[in-house]
């Protein structure tokens, strides 16, 4: 009888431990990428490194003021459609790795 009671208690305890939700440790949760749309002028292109420098206006979704900065294009083939001093609209995604252009369109 003792054995049966101990087995029941052990199985109920094991079930409650398994049913608990696992929460990530503080500071280890992955942050989702932020995305914003901007407009600007291409100032430099480097197809070898897939980088484009853009002088852009404010990007409200990212709380960025207007500035000139370099971005990596992903995929790099996005850079084939633009030239230096061309006006563009673009989508930028910001992750822990940095800002990446994910879409670019000539105006």
XYZ file of C-alpha atoms in Angstrom:
107
model
C 0.000 0.000 0.000
C 2.834 2.410 0.859
C 4.453 1.676 -2.461
C 1.278 2.490 -4.387
C 0.803 5.778 -2.521
C 4.447 6.739 -3.127
C 4.132 5.915 -6.829
C 0.985 8.055 -7.139
C 2.610 10.983 -5.324
C 5.761 10.661 -7.450
C 3.793 10.576 -10.705
C 1.690 13.615 -9.710
C 4.817 15.548 -8.756
C 6.554 14.675 -12.019
C 3.502 15.744 -14.031
C 3.299 19.128 -12.324
C 7.011 19.759 -12.954
C 6.631 18.907 -16.636
C 3.524 21.105 -16.954
C 5.330 24.228 -15.746
C 6.081 26.792 -18.419
C 9.678 27.460 -19.208
C 10.523 31.153 -19.260
C 13.750 32.551 -20.699
C 16.266 33.946 -18.271
C 16.178 37.736 -18.043
C 18.310 39.297 -20.737
C 18.378 36.188 -22.935
C 15.113 36.650 -24.811
C 15.633 37.340 -28.497
C 14.539 40.746 -29.684
C 12.611 40.968 -32.892
C 13.972 43.053 -35.718
C 12.612 46.559 -36.185
C 11.655 47.674 -39.675
C 11.230 51.136 -41.148
C 10.778 52.812 -44.515
C 12.792 55.767 -45.701
C 13.568 58.002 -48.650
C 16.918 59.380 -49.609
C 19.745 59.833 -52.082
C 22.392 57.199 -52.840
C 25.795 58.699 -52.003
C 28.062 55.665 -52.538
C 27.852 52.055 -53.717
C 30.240 49.196 -53.008
C 28.984 46.035 -54.750
C 31.940 43.982 -53.435
C 30.822 44.447 -49.829
C 27.103 44.899 -50.662
C 27.148 48.314 -48.968
C 25.251 51.430 -49.943
C 25.602 54.850 -48.336
C 22.343 56.776 -48.211
C 21.596 60.351 -47.192
C 18.086 59.830 -45.819
C 15.375 61.810 -44.112
C 13.872 60.896 -40.732
C 12.610 57.330 -40.300
C 9.798 57.627 -37.752
C 9.311 53.878 -37.195
C 12.906 53.636 -35.944
C 12.994 57.061 -34.253
C 15.945 58.001 -36.495
C 16.625 61.588 -37.523
C 17.775 62.348 -41.047
C 21.438 61.408 -41.575
C 23.933 59.877 -43.981
C 24.929 56.307 -43.223
C 26.076 53.042 -44.782
C 23.833 49.990 -44.955
C 24.386 46.396 -46.034
C 21.996 45.276 -48.786
C 20.416 41.843 -48.440
C 20.272 40.431 -51.014
C 23.270 42.215 -52.554
C 21.558 42.167 -55.959
C 19.346 45.036 -54.733
C 22.223 47.384 -55.550
C 22.074 46.582 -59.275
C 19.016 48.790 -59.729
C 20.444 52.034 -58.299
C 23.180 54.557 -59.079
C 25.038 57.214 -57.088
C 23.023 60.462 -56.667
C 19.767 58.659 -57.462
C 16.676 59.302 -55.309
C 15.301 56.134 -53.720
C 12.732 54.711 -51.325
C 13.940 51.835 -49.170
C 13.062 49.453 -46.359
C 15.570 48.912 -43.577
C 15.555 46.158 -40.978
C 17.554 46.671 -37.787
C 18.795 43.623 -35.878
C 21.616 42.972 -33.445
C 23.863 42.620 -36.516
C 23.044 46.168 -37.630
C 20.852 47.917 -40.213
C 20.163 46.048 -43.461
C 18.406 47.275 -46.598
C 15.810 44.650 -47.554
C 14.088 46.556 -50.374
C 15.098 49.475 -52.555
C 13.193 51.285 -55.302
C 14.200 54.132 -57.600
C 11.979 57.194 -57.517
